[in-house]
Structures are given as C-alpha cells and as structure tokens.
PDB file of C-alpha atoms in Angstrom:
ATOM      1  CA  MET A 266    -153.601-237.958   2.977  1.00 51.00           C
ATOM      2  CA  ASN A 267    -153.145-235.398   5.709  1.00 55.00           C
ATOM      3  CA  THR A 268    -156.054-235.774   8.106  1.00 57.00           C
ATOM      4  CA  GLU A 269    -154.841-233.272  10.685  1.00 58.00           C
ATOM      5  CA  PRO A 270    -157.458-230.609  11.389  1.00 56.00           C
ATOM      6  CA  LYS A 271    -156.732-227.186   9.962  1.00 53.00           C
ATOM      7  CA  PRO A 272    -155.918-224.558  12.541  1.00 53.00           C
ATOM      8  CA  ARG A 273    -158.807-222.221  13.266  1.00 53.00           C
ATOM      9  CA  ILE A 274    -158.160-218.617  12.394  1.00 47.00           C
ATOM     10  CA  LYS A 275    -159.235-216.394  15.241  1.00 48.00           C
ATOM     11  CA  THR A 276    -161.115-213.357  13.990  1.00 47.00           C
ATOM     12  CA  PRO A 277    -160.911-210.187  16.036  1.00 50.00           C
ATOM     13  CA  ARG A 278    -163.976-209.400  18.111  1.00 55.00           C
ATOM     14  CA  ARG A 279    -166.023-206.622  16.570  1.00 57.00           C
ATOM     15  CA  ARG A 280    -166.672-203.825  18.975  1.00 66.00           C
ATOM     16  CA  ASN A 281    -170.193-202.596  18.330  1.00 73.00           C
ATOM     17  CA  PHE A 282    -170.124-199.152  19.880  1.00 77.00           C
ATOM     18  CA  THR A 283    -172.358-196.497  18.367  1.00 84.00           C
ATOM     19  CA  LEU A 284    -171.982-192.916  17.213  1.00 84.00           C
ATOM     20  CA  ARG A 285    -174.339-191.908  20.023  1.00 86.00           C
ATOM     21  CA  GLN A 286    -172.026-193.492  22.581  1.00 87.00           C
ATOM     22  CA  LEU A 287    -169.017-191.719  21.068  1.00 87.00           C
ATOM     23  CA  LYS A 288    -170.867-188.405  21.196  1.00 87.00           C
ATOM     24  CA  LEU A 289    -171.746-188.929  24.851  1.00 89.00           C
ATOM     25  CA  PHE A 290    -168.185-190.016  25.623  1.00 89.00           C
ATOM     26  CA  GLU A 291    -166.662-186.941  23.955  1.00 89.00           C
ATOM     27  CA  ALA A 292    -169.075-184.684  25.850  1.00 88.00           C
ATOM     28  CA  VAL A 293    -168.162-186.256  29.205  1.00 90.00           C
ATOM     29  CA  ALA A 294    -164.458-185.893  28.402  1.00 89.00           C
ATOM     30  CA  ARG A 295    -165.005-182.236  27.493  1.00 88.00           C
ATOM     31  CA  THR A 296    -167.160-181.274  30.483  1.00 87.00           C
ATOM     32  CA  GLY A 297    -165.455-183.525  33.033  1.00 87.00           C
ATOM     33  CA  SER A 298    -168.851-184.354  34.492  1.00 88.00           C
ATOM     34  CA  PHE A 299    -171.630-186.879  33.885  1.00 88.00           C
ATOM     35  CA  THR A 300    -174.130-184.424  35.364  1.00 88.00           C
ATOM     36  CA  ARG A 301    -173.129-181.479  33.154  1.00 87.00           C
ATOM     37  CA  THR A 302    -173.151-183.744  30.100  1.00 88.00           C
ATOM     38  CA  ALA A 303    -176.669-184.910  30.951  1.00 88.00           C
ATOM     39  CA  GLU A 304    -177.837-181.294  31.305  1.00 87.00           C
ATOM     40  CA  GLU A 305    -176.165-180.273  28.051  1.00 85.00           C
ATOM     41  CA  LEU A 306    -177.695-183.135  26.052  1.00 85.00           C
ATOM     42  CA  HIS A 307    -181.055-183.073  27.894  1.00 86.00           C
ATOM     43  CA  LEU A 308    -180.645-186.591  29.284  1.00 88.00           C
ATOM     44  CA  THR A 309    -180.715-188.107  32.738  1.00 90.00           C
ATOM     45  CA  GLN A 310    -177.429-188.686  34.538  1.00 89.00           C
ATOM     46  CA  PRO A 311    -178.065-192.465  34.849  1.00 90.00           C
ATOM     47  CA  ALA A 312    -178.667-192.644  31.074  1.00 90.00           C
ATOM     48  CA  VAL A 313    -175.287-191.047  30.398  1.00 89.00           C
ATOM     49  CA  SER A 314    -173.534-193.303  32.934  1.00 89.00           C
ATOM     50  CA  ASN A 315    -175.175-196.402  31.449  1.00 90.00           C
ATOM     51  CA  GLN A 316    -174.066-195.524  27.897  1.00 89.00           C
ATOM     52  CA  ILE A 317    -170.480-194.917  29.023  1.00 90.00           C
ATOM     53  CA  LYS A 318    -170.494-198.226  30.940  1.00 90.00           C
ATOM     54  CA  GLN A 319    -171.689-200.062  27.802  1.00 90.00           C
ATOM     55  CA  LEU A 320    -168.956-198.359  25.767  1.00 89.00           C
ATOM     56  CA  GLU A 321    -166.306-199.417  28.304  1.00 89.00           C
ATOM     57  CA  ASP A 322    -167.638-202.991  28.178  1.00 88.00           C
ATOM     58  CA  GLN A 323    -167.367-203.003  24.389  1.00 86.00           C
ATOM     59  CA  ILE A 324    -163.808-201.656  24.435  1.00 87.00           C
ATOM     60  CA  GLY A 325    -162.787-203.794  27.383  1.00 88.00           C
ATOM     61  CA  THR A 326    -161.065-201.158  29.493  1.00 90.00           C
ATOM     62  CA  PRO A 327    -162.011-198.153  31.651  1.00 91.00           C
ATOM     63  CA  LEU A 328    -162.212-194.862  29.778  1.00 91.00           C
ATOM     64  CA  PHE A 329    -162.318-192.541  32.799  1.00 91.00           C
ATOM     65  CA  GLU A 330    -160.569-192.429  36.133  1.00 90.00           C
ATOM     66  CA  HIS A 331    -162.058-190.791  39.209  1.00 84.00           C
ATOM     67  CA  ILE A 332    -159.842-188.582  41.356  1.00 79.00           C
ATOM     68  CA  GLY A 333    -161.944-187.227  44.163  1.00 75.00           C
ATOM     69  CA  ARG A 334    -165.007-185.622  42.539  1.00 75.00           C
ATOM     70  CA  LYS A 335    -163.194-185.024  39.263  1.00 80.00           C
ATOM     71  CA  ILE A 336    -163.146-187.441  36.337  1.00 87.00           C
ATOM     72  CA  SER A 337    -160.614-187.439  33.510  1.00 89.00           C
ATOM     73  CA  PRO A 338    -159.912-189.759  30.551  1.00 91.00           C
ATOM     74  CA  THR A 339    -157.530-192.670  30.946  1.00 92.00           C
ATOM     75  CA  GLU A 340    -154.766-193.200  28.390  1.00 92.00           C
ATOM     76  CA  VAL A 341    -157.179-195.213  26.218  1.00 91.00           C
ATOM     77  CA  GLY A 342    -159.837-192.575  26.841  1.00 89.00           C
ATOM     78  CA  ARG A 343    -157.564-189.792  25.584  1.00 90.00           C
ATOM     79  CA  GLU A 344    -156.923-191.719  22.382  1.00 90.00           C
ATOM     80  CA  LEU A 345    -160.660-192.277  21.941  1.00 90.00           C
ATOM     81  CA  VAL A 346    -161.335-188.539  22.419  1.00 89.00           C
ATOM     82  CA  ALA A 347    -159.157-187.770  19.392  1.00 88.00           C
ATOM     83  CA  PHE A 348    -160.844-190.471  17.300  1.00 87.00           C
ATOM     84  CA  SER A 349    -164.319-189.340  18.384  1.00 87.00           C
ATOM     85  CA  ARG A 350    -163.639-185.743  17.381  1.00 85.00           C
ATOM     86  CA  ASP A 351    -162.192-186.865  14.065  1.00 85.00           C
ATOM     87  CA  ILE A 352    -165.239-189.042  13.355  1.00 85.00           C
ATOM     88  CA  SER A 353    -167.604-186.200  14.309  1.00 82.00           C
ATOM     89  CA  GLN A 354    -165.754-183.816  12.022  1.00 81.00           C
ATOM     90  CA  ARG A 355    -165.859-186.283   9.109  1.00 83.00           C
ATOM     91  CA  ILE A 356    -169.608-186.752   9.586  1.00 83.00           C
ATOM     92  CA  ASP A 357    -170.082-182.968   9.578  1.00 79.00           C
ATOM     93  CA  GLU A 358    -168.037-182.739   6.385  1.00 78.00           C
ATOM     94  CA  PHE A 359    -170.166-185.458   4.785  1.00 80.00           C
ATOM     95  CA  GLU A 360    -173.370-183.657   5.746  1.00 77.00           C
ATOM     96  CA  ASN A 361    -171.946-180.435   4.297  1.00 74.00           C
ATOM     97  CA  LEU A 362    -171.063-182.324   1.119  1.00 73.00           C
ATOM     98  CA  LEU A 363    -174.639-183.608   0.891  1.00 73.00           C
ATOM     99  CA  ASP A 364    -175.923-180.061   1.263  1.00 70.00           C
ATOM    100  CA  ASP A 365    -173.583-178.914  -1.497  1.00 65.00           C
ATOM    101  CA  ILE A 366    -174.642-181.739  -3.810  1.00 57.00           C
ATOM    102  CA  LYS A 367    -178.317-181.058  -3.169  1.00 60.00           C
ATOM    103  CA  GLY A 368    -177.799-177.331  -3.603  1.00 53.00           C
ATOM    104  CA  LEU A 369    -179.252-176.569  -0.167  1.00 55.00           C
ATOM    105  CA  HIS A 370    -178.843-173.158   1.369  1.00 67.00           C
ATOM    106  CA  HIS A 371    -179.472-173.930   4.987  1.00 70.00           C
ATOM    107  CA  GLY A 372    -177.527-175.359   7.871  1.00 78.00           C
ATOM    108  CA  VAL A 373    -176.068-174.664  11.294  1.00 86.00           C
ATOM    109  CA  LEU A 374    -172.827-172.704  11.671  1.00 92.00           C
ATOM    110  CA  ASN A 375    -170.693-172.360  14.808  1.00 94.00           C
ATOM    111  CA  VAL A 376    -168.723-169.145  15.271  1.00 96.00           C
ATOM    112  CA  ALA A 377    -166.415-168.417  18.223  1.00 96.00           C
ATOM    113  CA  VAL A 378    -165.501-164.811  19.035  1.00 95.00           C
ATOM    114  CA  VAL A 379    -163.314-163.171  21.656  1.00 93.00           C
ATOM    115  CA  SER A 380    -165.224-161.099  24.189  1.00 89.00           C
ATOM    116  CA  THR A 381    -164.359-157.698  22.685  1.00 89.00           C
ATOM    117  CA  ALA A 382    -165.899-158.766  19.356  1.00 91.00           C
ATOM    118  CA  GLU A 383    -169.282-159.276  21.035  1.00 90.00           C
ATOM    119  CA  TYR A 384    -169.935-155.541  20.584  1.00 89.00           C
ATOM    120  CA  PHE A 385    -170.207-155.809  16.787  1.00 89.00           C
ATOM    121  CA  SER A 386    -170.348-159.500  15.776  1.00 91.00           C
ATOM    122  CA  PRO A 387    -174.071-159.997  16.643  1.00 90.00           C
ATOM    123  CA  TYR A 388    -174.967-157.130  14.301  1.00 87.00           C
ATOM    124  CA  LEU A 389    -172.911-158.643  11.485  1.00 89.00           C
ATOM    125  CA  LEU A 390    -174.488-162.057  12.011  1.00 90.00           C
ATOM    126  CA  ALA A 391    -177.981-160.543  12.205  1.00 89.00           C
ATOM    127  CA  ARG A 392    -177.459-158.916   8.808  1.00 89.00           C
ATOM    128  CA  PHE A 393    -176.188-162.208   7.391  1.00 89.00           C
ATOM    129  CA  CYS A 394    -179.133-164.183   8.784  1.00 88.00           C
ATOM    130  CA  SER A 395    -181.602-161.651   7.404  1.00 87.00           C
ATOM    131  CA  HIS A 396    -180.299-162.497   3.926  1.00 84.00           C
ATOM    132  CA  HIS A 397    -180.120-166.245   4.669  1.00 84.00           C
ATOM    133  CA  PRO A 398    -183.115-167.038   6.935  1.00 84.00           C
ATOM    134  CA  GLY A 399    -182.571-170.796   6.585  1.00 81.00           C
ATOM    135  CA  ILE A 400    -179.131-170.665   8.228  1.00 86.00           C
ATOM    136  CA  THR A 401    -178.740-170.804  12.014  1.00 88.00           C
ATOM    137  CA  VAL A 402    -175.565-169.291  13.481  1.00 92.00           C
ATOM    138  CA  ASN A 403    -174.480-170.313  16.986  1.00 93.00           C
ATOM    139  CA  LEU A 404    -172.249-167.640  18.569  1.00 94.00           C
ATOM    140  CA  ASP A 405    -169.863-168.532  21.404  1.00 94.00           C
ATOM    141  CA  VAL A 406    -168.338-165.510  23.170  1.00 93.00           C
ATOM    142  CA  THR A 407    -165.284-166.382  25.249  1.00 91.00           C
ATOM    143  CA  ASN A 408    -161.686-165.335  25.924  1.00 89.00           C
ATOM    144  CA  ARG A 409    -158.754-165.563  23.503  1.00 90.00           C
ATOM    145  CA  ASP A 410    -157.218-168.703  25.020  1.00 90.00           C
ATOM    146  CA  ALA A 411    -160.551-170.538  24.834  1.00 91.00           C
ATOM    147  CA  VAL A 412    -161.043-169.518  21.192  1.00 94.00           C
ATOM    148  CA  LEU A 413    -157.591-170.848  20.315  1.00 93.00           C
ATOM    149  CA  LYS A 414    -158.390-174.113  22.144  1.00 92.00           C
ATOM    150  CA  GLN A 415    -161.635-174.457  20.173  1.00 93.00           C
ATOM    151  CA  LEU A 416    -159.791-173.853  16.905  1.00 94.00           C
ATOM    152  CA  ALA A 417    -157.184-176.459  17.869  1.00 91.00           C
ATOM    153  CA  ASP A 418    -160.034-178.938  18.410  1.00 89.00           C
ATOM    154  CA  ASN A 419    -161.586-177.901  15.063  1.00 89.00           C
ATOM    155  CA  ALA A 420    -164.823-177.134  16.911  1.00 90.00           C
ATOM    156  CA  PRO A 421    -166.048-173.878  15.295  1.00 94.00           C
ATOM    157  CA  ASP A 422    -166.448-173.250  11.589  1.00 94.00           C
ATOM    158  CA  MET A 423    -164.572-169.997  12.059  1.00 96.00           C
ATOM    159  CA  ALA A 424    -163.590-167.469  14.719  1.00 97.00           C
ATOM    160  CA  ILE A 425    -163.297-163.698  15.066  1.00 96.00           C
ATOM    161  CA  MET A 426    -160.290-162.519  17.071  1.00 94.00           C
ATOM    162  CA  GLY A 427    -157.034-160.568  16.930  1.00 90.00           C
ATOM    163  CA  VAL A 428    -154.078-161.947  15.025  1.00 87.00           C
ATOM    164  CA  PRO A 429    -153.517-165.581  16.116  1.00 87.00           C
ATOM    165  CA  PRO A 430    -150.083-166.916  17.125  1.00 86.00           C
ATOM    166  CA  ASP A 431    -147.705-168.281  14.505  1.00 85.00           C
ATOM    167  CA  GLY A 432    -147.413-172.014  14.032  1.00 81.00           C
ATOM    168  CA  ALA A 433    -150.987-172.831  15.066  1.00 81.00           C
ATOM    169  CA  ASN A 434    -152.046-174.268  11.659  1.00 89.00           C
ATOM    170  CA  LEU A 435    -154.560-171.471  11.237  1.00 94.00           C
ATOM    171  CA  VAL A 436    -155.603-169.254   8.339  1.00 95.00           C
ATOM    172  CA  ALA A 437    -156.219-165.635   9.376  1.00 95.00           C
ATOM    173  CA  GLN A 438    -157.642-162.866   7.167  1.00 95.00           C
ATOM    174  CA  SER A 439    -157.875-159.252   8.314  1.00 93.00           C
ATOM    175  CA  PHE A 440    -161.292-157.724   7.686  1.00 91.00           C
ATOM    176  CA  MET A 441    -161.710-154.622   9.897  1.00 89.00           C
ATOM    177  CA  PRO A 442    -159.608-152.196  11.972  1.00 89.00           C
ATOM    178  CA  ASN A 443    -159.654-152.546  15.750  1.00 90.00           C
ATOM    179  CA  PRO A 444    -158.206-149.308  17.182  1.00 92.00           C
ATOM    180  CA  LEU A 445    -157.283-149.326  20.869  1.00 93.00           C
ATOM    181  CA  VAL A 446    -157.759-146.143  22.885  1.00 95.00           C
ATOM    182  CA  VAL A 447    -157.069-144.960  26.425  1.00 95.00           C
ATOM    183  CA  VAL A 448    -160.227-143.865  28.274  1.00 96.00           C
ATOM    184  CA  ALA A 449    -160.836-141.807  31.386  1.00 96.00           C
ATOM    185  CA  ALA A 450    -163.769-140.557  33.421  1.00 96.00           C
ATOM    186  CA  PRO A 451    -165.093-137.254  31.982  1.00 95.00           C
ATOM    187  CA  ASP A 452    -163.931-135.326  35.070  1.00 95.00           C
ATOM    188  CA  HIS A 453    -160.402-136.781  35.003  1.00 95.00           C
ATOM    189  CA  ALA A 454    -157.583-134.263  34.592  1.00 93.00           C
ATOM    190  CA  LEU A 455    -156.444-135.932  31.349  1.00 94.00           C
ATOM    191  CA  ALA A 456    -159.904-136.025  29.761  1.00 93.00           C
ATOM    192  CA  THR A 457    -159.600-132.534  28.231  1.00 92.00           C
ATOM    193  CA  MET A 458    -155.811-132.305  27.732  1.00 93.00           C
ATOM    194  CA  LYS A 459    -154.332-132.324  24.218  1.00 93.00           C
ATOM    195  CA  ASP A 460    -151.304-134.257  22.978  1.00 92.00           C
ATOM    196  CA  VAL A 461    -150.803-136.104  26.258  1.00 93.00           C
ATOM    197  CA  PRO A 462    -147.300-137.695  26.342  1.00 92.00           C
ATOM    198  CA  ILE A 463    -146.899-141.334  27.345  1.00 91.00           C
ATOM    199  CA  GLU A 464    -144.672-140.390  30.302  1.00 90.00           C
ATOM    200  CA  ARG A 465    -147.673-138.538  31.785  1.00 92.00           C
ATOM    201  CA  VAL A 466    -150.152-141.414  31.623  1.00 90.00           C
ATOM    202  CA  VAL A 467    -147.861-144.181  32.947  1.00 89.00           C
ATOM    203  CA  ARG A 468    -147.979-142.500  36.365  1.00 89.00           C
ATOM    204  CA  GLU A 469    -151.743-143.122  36.494  1.00 92.00           C
ATOM    205  CA  ARG A 470    -153.384-146.298  37.739  1.00 93.00           C
ATOM    206  CA  PHE A 471    -154.517-148.447  34.784  1.00 94.00           C
ATOM    207  CA  ILE A 472    -157.371-150.925  34.738  1.00 94.00           C
ATOM    208  CA  ILE A 473    -156.234-153.673  32.352  1.00 92.00           C
ATOM    209  CA  ARG A 474    -157.387-157.066  31.094  1.00 89.00           C
ATOM    210  CA  GLU A 475    -156.096-160.398  32.350  1.00 87.00           C
ATOM    211  CA  PRO A 476    -152.826-161.944  31.029  1.00 86.00           C
ATOM    212  CA  GLY A 477    -153.328-163.474  27.585  1.00 80.00           C
ATOM    213  CA  SER A 478    -155.775-160.788  26.466  1.00 84.00           C
ATOM    214  CA  GLY A 479    -154.981-159.422  23.007  1.00 84.00           C
ATOM    215  CA  THR A 480    -155.705-155.857  24.169  1.00 88.00           C
ATOM    216  CA  ARG A 481    -153.334-156.163  27.107  1.00 89.00           C
ATOM    217  CA  ASP A 482    -150.608-157.774  24.973  1.00 88.00           C
ATOM    218  CA  ALA A 483    -150.793-154.942  22.418  1.00 90.00           C
ATOM    219  CA  PHE A 484    -150.614-152.229  25.104  1.00 91.00           C
ATOM    220  CA  GLU A 485    -147.707-153.906  26.900  1.00 90.00           C
ATOM    221  CA  ARG A 486    -145.793-154.221  23.612  1.00 91.00           C
ATOM    222  CA  PHE A 487    -146.367-150.493  22.987  1.00 91.00           C
ATOM    223  CA  LEU A 488    -145.067-149.593  26.454  1.00 91.00           C
ATOM    224  CA  MET A 489    -142.029-151.860  26.089  1.00 89.00           C
ATOM    225  CA  LYS A 490    -141.194-150.366  22.691  1.00 89.00           C
ATOM    226  CA  SER A 491    -141.526-146.867  24.168  1.00 87.00           C
ATOM    227  CA  GLY A 492    -139.298-147.744  27.121  1.00 89.00           C
ATOM    228  CA  TRP A 493    -141.974-147.320  29.782  1.00 88.00           C
ATOM    229  CA  ARG A 494    -143.884-149.528  32.177  1.00 86.00           C
ATOM    230  CA  LEU A 495    -146.988-149.033  34.281  1.00 85.00           C
ATOM    231  CA  GLN A 496    -146.400-148.048  37.894  1.00 84.00           C
ATOM    232  CA  ASN A 497    -149.833-149.051  39.179  1.00 88.00           C
ATOM    233  CA  SER A 498    -152.444-151.353  37.651  1.00 88.00           C
ATOM    234  CA  MET A 499    -155.509-153.455  38.425  1.00 92.00           C
ATOM    235  CA  GLU A 500    -156.665-156.502  36.459  1.00 92.00           C
ATOM    236  CA  MET A 501    -160.260-157.111  35.401  1.00 92.00           C
ATOM    237  CA  SER A 502    -161.582-159.920  33.230  1.00 85.00           C
ATOM    238  CA  SER A 503    -164.071-158.064  31.021  1.00 89.00           C
ATOM    239  CA  ASN A 504    -164.391-154.843  29.042  1.00 91.00           C
ATOM    240  CA  GLU A 505    -167.594-153.945  30.887  1.00 93.00           C
ATOM    241  CA  ALA A 506    -165.837-154.221  34.252  1.00 94.00           C
ATOM    242  CA  ILE A 507    -162.991-152.022  32.997  1.00 95.00           C
ATOM    243  CA  LYS A 508    -165.374-149.348  31.689  1.00 96.00           C
ATOM    244  CA  HIS A 509    -167.346-149.237  34.943  1.00 96.00           C
ATOM    245  CA  ALA A 510    -164.117-149.032  36.969  1.00 96.00           C
ATOM    246  CA  VAL A 511    -162.924-146.108  34.837  1.00 96.00           C
ATOM    247  CA  MET A 512    -166.304-144.362  35.142  1.00 96.00           C
ATOM    248  CA  ALA A 513    -166.060-144.802  38.915  1.00 95.00           C
ATOM    249  CA  GLY A 514    -162.718-142.989  38.929  1.00 94.00           C
ATOM    250  CA  LEU A 515    -160.467-145.959  39.725  1.00 95.00           C
ATOM    251  CA  GLY A 516    -158.058-145.097  36.918  1.00 95.00           C
ATOM    252  CA  LEU A 517    -157.527-145.185  33.160  1.00 96.00           C
ATOM    253  CA  GLY A 518    -158.374-148.058  30.848  1.00 95.00           C
ATOM    254  CA  VAL A 519    -157.271-149.415  27.473  1.00 94.00           C
ATOM    255  CA  VAL A 520    -160.135-150.767  25.375  1.00 94.00           C
ATOM    256  CA  SER A 521    -161.164-151.279  21.781  1.00 92.00           C
ATOM    257  CA  LEU A 522    -162.997-148.358  20.226  1.00 92.00           C
ATOM    258  CA  HIS A 523    -165.725-150.848  19.270  1.00 89.00           C
ATOM    259  CA  THR A 524    -166.692-151.199  22.938  1.00 91.00           C
ATOM    260  CA  LEU A 525    -167.368-147.492  23.509  1.00 92.00           C
ATOM    261  CA  GLU A 526    -170.217-146.360  21.281  1.00 87.00           C
ATOM    262  CA  MET A 527    -172.834-146.028  24.039  1.00 89.00           C
ATOM    263  CA  GLU A 528    -170.472-144.509  26.644  1.00 93.00           C
ATOM    264  CA  LEU A 529    -169.211-141.881  24.197  1.00 91.00           C
ATOM    265  CA  LYS A 530    -172.743-140.920  23.123  1.00 89.00           C
ATOM    266  CA  LEU A 531    -173.848-140.545  26.746  1.00 92.00           C
ATOM    267  CA  GLY A 532    -170.677-138.720  27.814  1.00 93.00           C
ATOM    268  CA  ARG A 533    -169.828-141.301  30.473  1.00 95.00           C
ATOM    269  CA  LEU A 534    -166.280-141.835  29.230  1.00 96.00           C
ATOM    270  CA  ALA A 535    -163.718-139.666  27.465  1.00 95.00           C
ATOM    271  CA  ILE A 536    -160.927-140.738  25.136  1.00 95.00           C
ATOM    272  CA  VAL A 537    -157.539-139.465  26.278  1.00 95.00           C
ATOM    273  CA  ASP A 538    -155.731-137.592  23.471  1.00 94.00           C
ATOM    274  CA  LEU A 539    -152.575-139.670  23.920  1.00 92.00           C
ATOM    275  CA  VAL A 540    -149.671-139.197  21.518  1.00 91.00           C
ATOM    276  CA  ASP A 541    -149.211-142.174  19.124  1.00 89.00           C
ATOM    277  CA  PHE A 542    -152.737-143.416  19.816  1.00 90.00           C
ATOM    278  CA  PRO A 543    -155.026-145.072  18.792  1.00 90.00           C
ATOM    279  CA  LEU A 544    -152.979-148.243  18.559  1.00 90.00           C
ATOM    280  CA  GLU A 545    -153.696-149.751  15.174  1.00 87.00           C
ATOM    281  CA  ARG A 546    -154.811-153.362  15.383  1.00 89.00           C
ATOM    282  CA  HIS A 547    -157.153-155.445  13.228  1.00 91.00           C
ATOM    283  CA  TRP A 548    -159.871-158.023  13.515  1.00 93.00           C
ATOM    284  CA  TYR A 549    -159.200-161.358  11.825  1.00 95.00           C
ATOM    285  CA  LEU A 550    -161.451-164.089  10.525  1.00 96.00           C
ATOM    286  CA  VAL A 551    -159.684-167.295  11.526  1.00 97.00           C
ATOM    287  CA  HIS A 552    -160.181-170.985  10.716  1.00 96.00           C
ATOM    288  CA  ARG A 553    -158.171-174.193  10.617  1.00 93.00           C
ATOM    289  CA  GLN A 554    -155.893-174.849   7.658  1.00 91.00           C
ATOM    290  CA  GLY A 555    -157.561-177.212   5.207  1.00 88.00           C
ATOM    291  CA  LYS A 556    -161.018-176.485   6.638  1.00 89.00           C
ATOM    292  CA  ARG A 557    -163.717-177.745   4.279  1.00 85.00           C
ATOM    293  CA  PHE A 558    -166.472-175.147   4.157  1.00 88.00           C
ATOM    294  CA  SER A 559    -170.103-175.881   3.432  1.00 84.00           C
ATOM    295  CA  VAL A 560    -171.983-173.538   1.103  1.00 83.00           C
ATOM    296  CA  ALA A 561    -173.406-171.796   4.180  1.00 86.00           C
ATOM    297  CA  ALA A 562    -169.994-171.412   5.855  1.00 90.00           C
ATOM    298  CA  GLN A 563    -168.395-170.083   2.682  1.00 89.00           C
ATOM    299  CA  SER A 564    -171.251-167.597   2.328  1.00 88.00           C
ATOM    300  CA  LEU A 565    -170.699-166.376   5.897  1.00 91.00           C
ATOM    301  CA  LYS A 566    -166.947-166.090   5.376  1.00 93.00           C
ATOM    302  CA  THR A 567    -167.425-164.037   2.199  1.00 92.00           C
ATOM    303  CA  PHE A 568    -170.033-161.868   3.920  1.00 92.00           C
ATOM    304  CA  ILE A 569    -167.758-161.038   6.869  1.00 92.00           C
ATOM    305  CA  LEU A 570    -164.726-160.296   4.706  1.00 92.00           C
ATOM    306  CA  THR A 571    -166.695-157.932   2.473  1.00 88.00           C
ATOM    307  CA  GLU A 572    -169.440-156.425   4.634  1.00 82.00           C
ATOM    308  CA  ALA A 573    -167.635-155.889   7.941  1.00 79.00           C
ATOM    309  CA  ALA A 574    -165.179-153.502   6.300  1.00 63.00           C
ATOM    310  CA  GLN A 575    -168.107-151.061   5.944  1.00 65.00           C
ATOM    311  CA  ALA A 576    -168.825-151.026   9.682  1.00 50.00           C
ATOM    312  CA  VAL A 577    -169.037-147.534  11.147  1.00 46.00           C
ATOM    313  CA  LEU A 578    -166.761-146.790  14.094  1.00 49.00           C
ATOM    314  CA  PRO A 579    -167.898-144.516  16.942  1.00 50.00           C
ATOM    315  CA  ALA A 580    -167.007-140.858  16.531  1.00 47.00           C
ATOM    316  CA  LEU A 581    -163.582-139.916  17.844  1.00 46.00           C
ATOM    317  CA  PRO A 582    -163.185-136.581  19.636  1.00 48.00           C
ATOM    318  CA  GLY A 583    -160.519-133.935  19.252  1.00 44.00           C
ATOM    319  CA  ARG A 584    -157.598-134.402  16.895  1.00 38.00           C
ATOM    320  CA  ILE A 585    -158.138-138.184  16.740  1.00 44.00           C
ATOM    321  CA  THR A 586    -159.964-138.277  13.433  1.00 41.00           C
ATOM    322  CA  ARG A 587    -161.202-141.057  11.210  1.00 36.00           C
ATOM    323  CA  SER A 588    -158.207-140.527   8.935  1.00 36.00           C
ATOM    324  CA  LYS A 589    -156.020-141.981  11.683  1.00 41.00           C
ATOM    325  CA  VAL A 590    -158.138-145.108  11.860  1.00 43.00           C
ATOM    326  CA  LYS A 591    -157.231-146.767   8.565  1.00 40.00           C
ATOM    327  CA  ARG A 592    -159.812-148.983   6.918  1.00 35.00           C
TER     328      ARG A 592
END
C-alpha cells in the first residue's frame, strides 16, 4: 500500500476587494487626485486613501505611482481601470434590465453635449422631463474632444454633437439642422451688404474656435474647397467669447445659428449675407455601438429624434430664408 502523503493542492488566494473600492479607484484614476475624488464623492481624503491602500494590499501591488504632485495608474492600475469600468457598465445594464422587467419608468440618464448644443439641449430635456417626471437627466456640457473621450469610455448614455469621426465604433443619427453663419457687429461695413463674396470676407480678421472644434473644422473645409485661407484670425474657446469679441468690433465670427437667438432679437449682431452660406451641417444623436438602452434611455432617444426636428430656428435676415435651412 502506498503510504506517501498526497501532495497538497494550493488554491489561489481570493482577493476580497469590493465594488466600493473599485468605484473609488476608478474615480482616482479619472481625476488624478485623491482630494478631488474625495470632494466628488463627498468623502474625506484620508477615507479615500485608506480604501485605495486596502485595495492595493488585496491585489498585492501598487496601483498608482507618484510623480511630483501628480498621480497616475501603474501598469496593473491601468488594467484595473478597464476592468472597473466594464464591471460598472455591466452593473448599470443589470439595473436597467431590472427596471425593464419591473416595468419601471424612472431612472437616471447621462447625456454629454458639445458646448454649442447647450443653447437648445436644456429646452429639449426640459420638455422630455415634463412628460417623464420620474426620470432625472444629468447634462454634461464640454468640448468635442471630451465628448468623444466619454463615448470611448462608454460613460454617457448618449451624446449630442456634430458628425463623429469614422471608425470610432459609434452610432450617429441626424436629428436637426445646424446651419453655420458669419456674424458681424451691426455697424460693420459688411453687416448691410448683399451677396458678399468669399474673397471679400477673408481679408477681415476672424474670431474662431480652438482646433478640434466642429464649427472651425467645417469653416476651414469650406475655405479650402473654395481655394481661400484666412489672412488674420484670433482663437477663442467658447461661442460666448466669440460673440462678445464680434460685438466689440474685433472682427467677424463663424457660429451656429442656434447660438444667436437673443443677439439677433436685440440687434447686437448681424448675419453677413455671404454667398454659399449658411453652411449646412447637422446635429447628431450619438451612442456606442451595441449600447443596451434602458426603457428611460430609449424613450429619450426616441423623443430627441422625433421632437427636436420641430425646433424653431431664429429668424434669418435678408435673402437667407428658412427655405435655405433644410429640415
């Protein structure tokens, strides 16, 4: 009889980290700061640090490295960020599934919009919420690059922006025109001229958005196609800054017609009657491919795609009529 002891099978050590720790870890990785994470989650900074230390002890390796005052994930930390976001998304999907099974019509939706869309998106969402008082919609207004980053991270339920780039694994549906116009101060020489040719306006100083802006990209493509380029320009990072600069007489601006309703009513800005303008662009409702929508999210998507098309654009002066702005 073989009396030799059987070899002991070593079982892997179970790492008992919690969903709360993963949430805190992902927040620290996103903000790059223990202090900002504590403020965001309404905790104390020592509480956040203690939870991250416990998580590192469970995993057995540092998750962050400190370079000066900045912290960033280690190689293991970067892998855990991806897993944490995936787990968070799966939990959200499960909660949405529970809502669907229970037939609930409430929930929290996250919508990201580019800054130009802030002039109409709150009104759309207000109308939606008036019909669905149990649904809370969180609106994040930011620039185009940040919206694309959020979509890549699968953070928002959906986004409102111009046409997204190809190959980004996104679904984009056009729902409303977004005409771009050239504006001037009311006392500018071009404010009352008719059929202004492009070769006349390119000699003027233009106040334009920062690189990466959808409005700037569209205008630069128009100029390139026409064989012209601006001779003098200034960059500003918001539509409001551009409008105030134009009102102050610093130059001409290119903005979405949706940003001008108040200025046109008050006579503070004038639309230049430029040949081949307005530039025809569109607003898109965008989300990740394969996105699983809750009942609430699907209701919002349907609402935007059907109701926003009825939005009324500001009145256009002169020969630029509504017939040129196709719905």
